Amino acid sequence: MDLDDYQRGALHTAAPRDKKNELLHLVLGLVGESGEVAEKFKKWVRDHDSDESRLDRADITKELGDVLWYVATLAAYLDLSLNDIATDNLAKLASRQNRGVLGGSGDNR
């Protein structure tokens, strides 16, 4: 499956674009699900002393899937292709690496 296939599939379970406040719902959903990923890691650090053998990859997979769904539907709401986003992001990172600024800070480096 490529990313645009996933995006089209995700839209089958998304609310209609014209639903009131849908854009805000998608942004807040993305933030919330990202927070759930962070929460899983926080509890892993707290309860398991960061022991990688005790990391619950199945739960993290589910939460990352939720993040991916929100990214896909938010991008679609904004008429953006996930394939294009991924391609552009890799090109940006490769450029930064080639220029020796991969580890720096700021968006426009």
PDB file of N, CA, C and O in Angstrom, residues 22-67:
ATOM      1  N   GLU A  22     -14.663  20.815  11.574  1.00  0.00           N
ATOM      2  CA  GLU A  22     -13.934  19.576  11.267  1.00  0.00           C
ATOM      3  C   GLU A  22     -12.425  19.799  11.201  1.00  0.00           C
ATOM      4  O   GLU A  22     -11.657  18.969  11.667  1.00  0.00           O
ATOM      5  N   LEU A  23     -11.987  20.913  10.645  1.00  0.00           N
ATOM      6  CA  LEU A  23     -10.549  21.172  10.582  1.00  0.00           C
ATOM      7  C   LEU A  23      -9.955  21.235  11.992  1.00  0.00           C
ATOM      8  O   LEU A  23      -8.933  20.612  12.273  1.00  0.00           O
ATOM      9  N   LEU A  24     -10.598  21.954  12.888  1.00  0.00           N
ATOM     10  CA  LEU A  24     -10.119  22.032  14.273  1.00  0.00           C
ATOM     11  C   LEU A  24     -10.151  20.653  14.926  1.00  0.00           C
ATOM     12  O   LEU A  24      -9.213  20.278  15.638  1.00  0.00           O
ATOM     13  N   HIS A  25     -11.206  19.881  14.668  1.00  0.00           N
ATOM     14  CA  HIS A  25     -11.303  18.529  15.207  1.00  0.00           C
ATOM     15  C   HIS A  25     -10.102  17.682  14.779  1.00  0.00           C
ATOM     16  O   HIS A  25      -9.511  16.961  15.587  1.00  0.00           O
ATOM     17  N   LEU A  26      -9.730  17.784  13.500  1.00  0.00           N
ATOM     18  CA  LEU A  26      -8.606  16.986  12.995  1.00  0.00           C
ATOM     19  C   LEU A  26      -7.284  17.417  13.622  1.00  0.00           C
ATOM     20  O   LEU A  26      -6.468  16.571  13.997  1.00  0.00           O
ATOM     21  N   VAL A  27      -7.075  18.721  13.752  1.00  0.00           N
ATOM     22  CA  VAL A  27      -5.831  19.217  14.361  1.00  0.00           C
ATOM     23  C   VAL A  27      -5.751  18.772  15.819  1.00  0.00           C
ATOM     24  O   VAL A  27      -4.715  18.259  16.263  1.00  0.00           O
ATOM     25  N   LEU A  28      -6.833  18.938  16.558  1.00  0.00           N
ATOM     26  CA  LEU A  28      -6.821  18.543  17.969  1.00  0.00           C
ATOM     27  C   LEU A  28      -6.710  17.026  18.119  1.00  0.00           C
ATOM     28  O   LEU A  28      -6.059  16.542  19.052  1.00  0.00           O
ATOM     29  N   GLY A  29      -7.306  16.281  17.207  1.00  0.00           N
ATOM     30  CA  GLY A  29      -7.169  14.827  17.238  1.00  0.00           C
ATOM     31  C   GLY A  29      -5.729  14.394  17.027  1.00  0.00           C
ATOM     32  O   GLY A  29      -5.238  13.492  17.708  1.00  0.00           O
ATOM     33  N   LEU A  30      -5.044  15.048  16.091  1.00  0.00           N
ATOM     34  CA  LEU A  30      -3.634  14.733  15.838  1.00  0.00           C
ATOM     35  C   LEU A  30      -2.792  15.013  17.075  1.00  0.00           C
ATOM     36  O   LEU A  30      -1.965  14.184  17.482  1.00  0.00           O
ATOM     37  N   VAL A  31      -3.025  16.145  17.689  1.00  0.00           N
ATOM     38  CA  VAL A  31      -2.279  16.494  18.904  1.00  0.00           C
ATOM     39  C   VAL A  31      -2.578  15.498  20.019  1.00  0.00           C
ATOM     40  O   VAL A  31      -1.669  15.028  20.711  1.00  0.00           O
ATOM     41  N   GLY A  32      -3.841  15.147  20.166  1.00  0.00           N
ATOM     42  CA  GLY A  32      -4.229  14.208  21.213  1.00  0.00           C
ATOM     43  C   GLY A  32      -3.612  12.836  21.023  1.00  0.00           C
ATOM     44  O   GLY A  32      -3.094  12.229  21.970  1.00  0.00           O
ATOM     45  N   GLU A  33      -3.662  12.329  19.805  1.00  0.00           N
ATOM     46  CA  GLU A  33      -3.093  11.005  19.543  1.00  0.00           C
ATOM     47  C   GLU A  33      -1.578  11.012  19.682  1.00  0.00           C
ATOM     48  O   GLU A  33      -0.990  10.050  20.173  1.00  0.00           O
ATOM     49  N   SER A  34      -0.939  12.100  19.269  1.00  0.00           N
ATOM     50  CA  SER A  34       0.511  12.217  19.469  1.00  0.00           C
ATOM     51  C   SER A  34       0.835  12.198  20.955  1.00  0.00           C
ATOM     52  O   SER A  34       1.819  11.583  21.383  1.00  0.00           O
ATOM     53  N   GLY A  35      -0.002  12.850  21.735  1.00  0.00           N
ATOM     54  CA  GLY A  35       0.164  12.830  23.182  1.00  0.00           C
ATOM     55  C   GLY A  35       0.013  11.430  23.757  1.00  0.00           C
ATOM     56  O   GLY A  35       0.697  11.072  24.724  1.00  0.00           O
ATOM     57  N   GLU A  36      -0.878  10.637  23.166  1.00  0.00           N
ATOM     58  CA  GLU A  36      -1.042   9.263  23.643  1.00  0.00           C
ATOM     59  C   GLU A  36       0.205   8.433  23.370  1.00  0.00           C
ATOM     60  O   GLU A  36       0.575   7.574  24.178  1.00  0.00           O
ATOM     61  N   VAL A  37       0.876   8.685  22.252  1.00  0.00           N
ATOM     62  CA  VAL A  37       2.153   8.009  21.985  1.00  0.00           C
ATOM     63  C   VAL A  37       3.158   8.406  23.065  1.00  0.00           C
ATOM     64  O   VAL A  37       3.831   7.546  23.657  1.00  0.00           O
ATOM     65  N   ALA A  38       3.253   9.700  23.339  1.00  0.00           N
ATOM     66  CA  ALA A  38       4.179  10.183  24.372  1.00  0.00           C
ATOM     67  C   ALA A  38       3.830   9.590  25.731  1.00  0.00           C
ATOM     68  O   ALA A  38       4.734   9.224  26.503  1.00  0.00           O
ATOM     69  N   GLU A  39       2.552   9.470  26.029  1.00  0.00           N
ATOM     70  CA  GLU A  39       2.109   8.903  27.309  1.00  0.00           C
ATOM     71  C   GLU A  39       2.564   7.453  27.459  1.00  0.00           C
ATOM     72  O   GLU A  39       2.987   7.041  28.544  1.00  0.00           O
ATOM     73  N   LYS A  40       2.494   6.679  26.377  1.00  0.00           N
ATOM     74  CA  LYS A  40       2.966   5.282  26.432  1.00  0.00           C
ATOM     75  C   LYS A  40       4.448   5.237  26.803  1.00  0.00           C
ATOM     76  O   LYS A  40       4.865   4.414  27.620  1.00  0.00           O
ATOM     77  N   PHE A  41       5.228   6.137  26.204  1.00  0.00           N
ATOM     78  CA  PHE A  41       6.658   6.161  26.503  1.00  0.00           C
ATOM     79  C   PHE A  41       6.928   6.687  27.902  1.00  0.00           C
ATOM     80  O   PHE A  41       7.829   6.200  28.590  1.00  0.00           O
ATOM     81  N   LYS A  42       6.157   7.656  28.352  1.00  0.00           N
ATOM     82  CA  LYS A  42       6.324   8.168  29.714  1.00  0.00           C
ATOM     83  C   LYS A  42       6.131   7.044  30.726  1.00  0.00           C
ATOM     84  O   LYS A  42       6.943   6.874  31.649  1.00  0.00           O
ATOM     85  N   LYS A  43       5.084   6.245  30.534  1.00  0.00           N
ATOM     86  CA  LYS A  43       4.814   5.148  31.464  1.00  0.00           C
ATOM     87  C   LYS A  43       5.873   4.057  31.356  1.00  0.00           C
ATOM     88  O   LYS A  43       6.215   3.422  32.354  1.00  0.00           O
ATOM     89  N   TRP A  44       6.411   3.868  30.163  1.00  0.00           N
ATOM     90  CA  TRP A  44       7.491   2.893  29.976  1.00  0.00           C
ATOM     91  C   TRP A  44       8.729   3.332  30.745  1.00  0.00           C
ATOM     92  O   TRP A  44       9.379   2.525  31.418  1.00  0.00           O
ATOM     93  N   VAL A  45       9.037   4.626  30.695  1.00  0.00           N
ATOM     94  CA  VAL A  45      10.183   5.151  31.450  1.00  0.00           C
ATOM     95  C   VAL A  45       9.920   5.019  32.947  1.00  0.00           C
ATOM     96  O   VAL A  45      10.756   4.522  33.705  1.00  0.00           O
ATOM     97  N   ARG A  46       8.721   5.444  33.369  1.00  0.00           N
ATOM     98  CA  ARG A  46       8.374   5.431  34.790  1.00  0.00           C
ATOM     99  C   ARG A  46       8.283   4.019  35.361  1.00  0.00           C
ATOM    100  O   ARG A  46       8.828   3.734  36.435  1.00  0.00           O
ATOM    101  N   ASP A  47       7.602   3.133  34.644  1.00  0.00           N
ATOM    102  CA  ASP A  47       7.295   1.821  35.199  1.00  0.00           C
ATOM    103  C   ASP A  47       8.313   0.735  34.851  1.00  0.00           C
ATOM    104  O   ASP A  47       8.394  -0.273  35.543  1.00  0.00           O
ATOM    105  N   HIS A  48       9.078   0.946  33.777  1.00  0.00           N
ATOM    106  CA  HIS A  48       9.973  -0.118  33.309  1.00  0.00           C
ATOM    107  C   HIS A  48      11.402   0.355  33.118  1.00  0.00           C
ATOM    108  O   HIS A  48      12.198  -0.319  32.457  1.00  0.00           O
ATOM    109  N   ASP A  49      11.721   1.522  33.663  1.00  0.00           N
ATOM    110  CA  ASP A  49      13.090   2.046  33.630  1.00  0.00           C
ATOM    111  C   ASP A  49      13.686   2.030  32.222  1.00  0.00           C
ATOM    112  O   ASP A  49      14.862   1.735  32.036  1.00  0.00           O
ATOM    113  N   SER A  50      12.842   2.313  31.228  1.00  0.00           N
ATOM    114  CA  SER A  50      13.269   2.403  29.818  1.00  0.00           C
ATOM    115  C   SER A  50      13.871   1.104  29.287  1.00  0.00           C
ATOM    116  O   SER A  50      14.667   1.122  28.353  1.00  0.00           O
ATOM    117  N   ASP A  51      13.466  -0.010  29.851  1.00  0.00           N
ATOM    118  CA  ASP A  51      13.941  -1.318  29.396  1.00  0.00           C
ATOM    119  C   ASP A  51      13.231  -1.663  28.081  1.00  0.00           C
ATOM    120  O   ASP A  51      12.037  -1.950  28.071  1.00  0.00           O
ATOM    121  N   GLU A  52      13.975  -1.638  26.974  1.00  0.00           N
ATOM    122  CA  GLU A  52      13.361  -1.846  25.663  1.00  0.00           C
ATOM    123  C   GLU A  52      12.665  -3.192  25.529  1.00  0.00           C
ATOM    124  O   GLU A  52      11.720  -3.334  24.753  1.00  0.00           O
ATOM    125  N   SER A  53      13.080  -4.176  26.280  1.00  0.00           N
ATOM    126  CA  SER A  53      12.420  -5.478  26.200  1.00  0.00           C
ATOM    127  C   SER A  53      11.000  -5.417  26.771  1.00  0.00           C
ATOM    128  O   SER A  53      10.200  -6.315  26.513  1.00  0.00           O
ATOM    129  N   ARG A  54      10.696  -4.356  27.513  1.00  0.00           N
ATOM    130  CA  ARG A  54       9.368  -4.222  28.126  1.00  0.00           C
ATOM    131  C   ARG A  54       8.514  -3.166  27.433  1.00  0.00           C
ATOM    132  O   ARG A  54       7.442  -2.829  27.914  1.00  0.00           O
ATOM    133  N   LEU A  55       8.982  -2.676  26.305  1.00  0.00           N
ATOM    134  CA  LEU A  55       8.238  -1.700  25.524  1.00  0.00           C
ATOM    135  C   LEU A  55       7.067  -2.405  24.844  1.00  0.00           C
ATOM    136  O   LEU A  55       7.257  -3.428  24.182  1.00  0.00           O
ATOM    137  N   ASP A  56       5.868  -1.880  25.009  1.00  0.00           N
ATOM    138  CA  ASP A  56       4.667  -2.501  24.429  1.00  0.00           C
ATOM    139  C   ASP A  56       4.490  -2.016  22.997  1.00  0.00           C
ATOM    140  O   ASP A  56       3.795  -1.051  22.718  1.00  0.00           O
ATOM    141  N   ARG A  57       5.147  -2.704  22.091  1.00  0.00           N
ATOM    142  CA  ARG A  57       5.128  -2.308  20.681  1.00  0.00           C
ATOM    143  C   ARG A  57       3.742  -2.416  20.064  1.00  0.00           C
ATOM    144  O   ARG A  57       3.381  -1.651  19.176  1.00  0.00           O
ATOM    145  N   ALA A  58       2.940  -3.348  20.534  1.00  0.00           N
ATOM    146  CA  ALA A  58       1.574  -3.494  19.998  1.00  0.00           C
ATOM    147  C   ALA A  58       0.741  -2.257  20.318  1.00  0.00           C
ATOM    148  O   ALA A  58       0.044  -1.731  19.443  1.00  0.00           O
ATOM    149  N   ASP A  59       0.815  -1.772  21.552  1.00  0.00           N
ATOM    150  CA  ASP A  59       0.077  -0.562  21.920  1.00  0.00           C
ATOM    151  C   ASP A  59       0.609   0.659  21.173  1.00  0.00           C
ATOM    152  O   ASP A  59      -0.171   1.493  20.717  1.00  0.00           O
ATOM    153  N   ILE A  60       1.913   0.754  21.049  1.00  0.00           N
ATOM    154  CA  ILE A  60       2.499   1.896  20.341  1.00  0.00           C
ATOM    155  C   ILE A  60       2.119   1.845  18.866  1.00  0.00           C
ATOM    156  O   ILE A  60       1.813   2.881  18.254  1.00  0.00           O
ATOM    157  N   THR A  61       2.070   0.653  18.290  1.00  0.00           N
ATOM    158  CA  THR A  61       1.634   0.507  16.902  1.00  0.00           C
ATOM    159  C   THR A  61       0.223   1.045  16.720  1.00  0.00           C
ATOM    160  O   THR A  61      -0.066   1.770  15.756  1.00  0.00           O
ATOM    161  N   LYS A  62      -0.661   0.717  17.642  1.00  0.00           N
ATOM    162  CA  LYS A  62      -2.049   1.216  17.566  1.00  0.00           C
ATOM    163  C   LYS A  62      -2.092   2.738  17.651  1.00  0.00           C
ATOM    164  O   LYS A  62      -2.812   3.395  16.889  1.00  0.00           O
ATOM    165  N   GLU A  63      -1.342   3.297  18.585  1.00  0.00           N
ATOM    166  CA  GLU A  63      -1.351   4.757  18.745  1.00  0.00           C
ATOM    167  C   GLU A  63      -0.734   5.446  17.530  1.00  0.00           C
ATOM    168  O   GLU A  63      -1.238   6.476  17.072  1.00  0.00           O
ATOM    169  N   LEU A  64       0.355   4.889  16.990  1.00  0.00           N
ATOM    170  CA  LEU A  64       0.956   5.466  15.783  1.00  0.00           C
ATOM    171  C   LEU A  64      -0.010   5.362  14.600  1.00  0.00           C
ATOM    172  O   LEU A  64      -0.056   6.260  13.747  1.00  0.00           O
ATOM    173  N   GLY A  65      -0.782   4.291  14.556  1.00  0.00           N
ATOM    174  CA  GLY A  65      -1.812   4.167  13.527  1.00  0.00           C
ATOM    175  C   GLY A  65      -2.846   5.275  13.636  1.00  0.00           C
ATOM    176  O   GLY A  65      -3.284   5.832  12.619  1.00  0.00           O
ATOM    177  N   ASP A  66      -3.232   5.618  14.864  1.00  0.00           N
ATOM    178  CA  ASP A  66      -4.175   6.722  15.068  1.00  0.00           C
ATOM    179  C   ASP A  66      -3.567   8.050  14.629  1.00  0.00           C
ATOM    180  O   ASP A  66      -4.239   8.882  14.010  1.00  0.00           O
ATOM    181  N   VAL A  67      -2.289   8.250  14.930  1.00  0.00           N
ATOM    182  CA  VAL A  67      -1.595   9.464  14.477  1.00  0.00           C
ATOM    183  C   VAL A  67      -1.603   9.509  12.949  1.00  0.00           C
ATOM    184  O   VAL A  67      -1.907  10.548  12.350  1.00  0.00           O
TER     185      VAL A  67
END
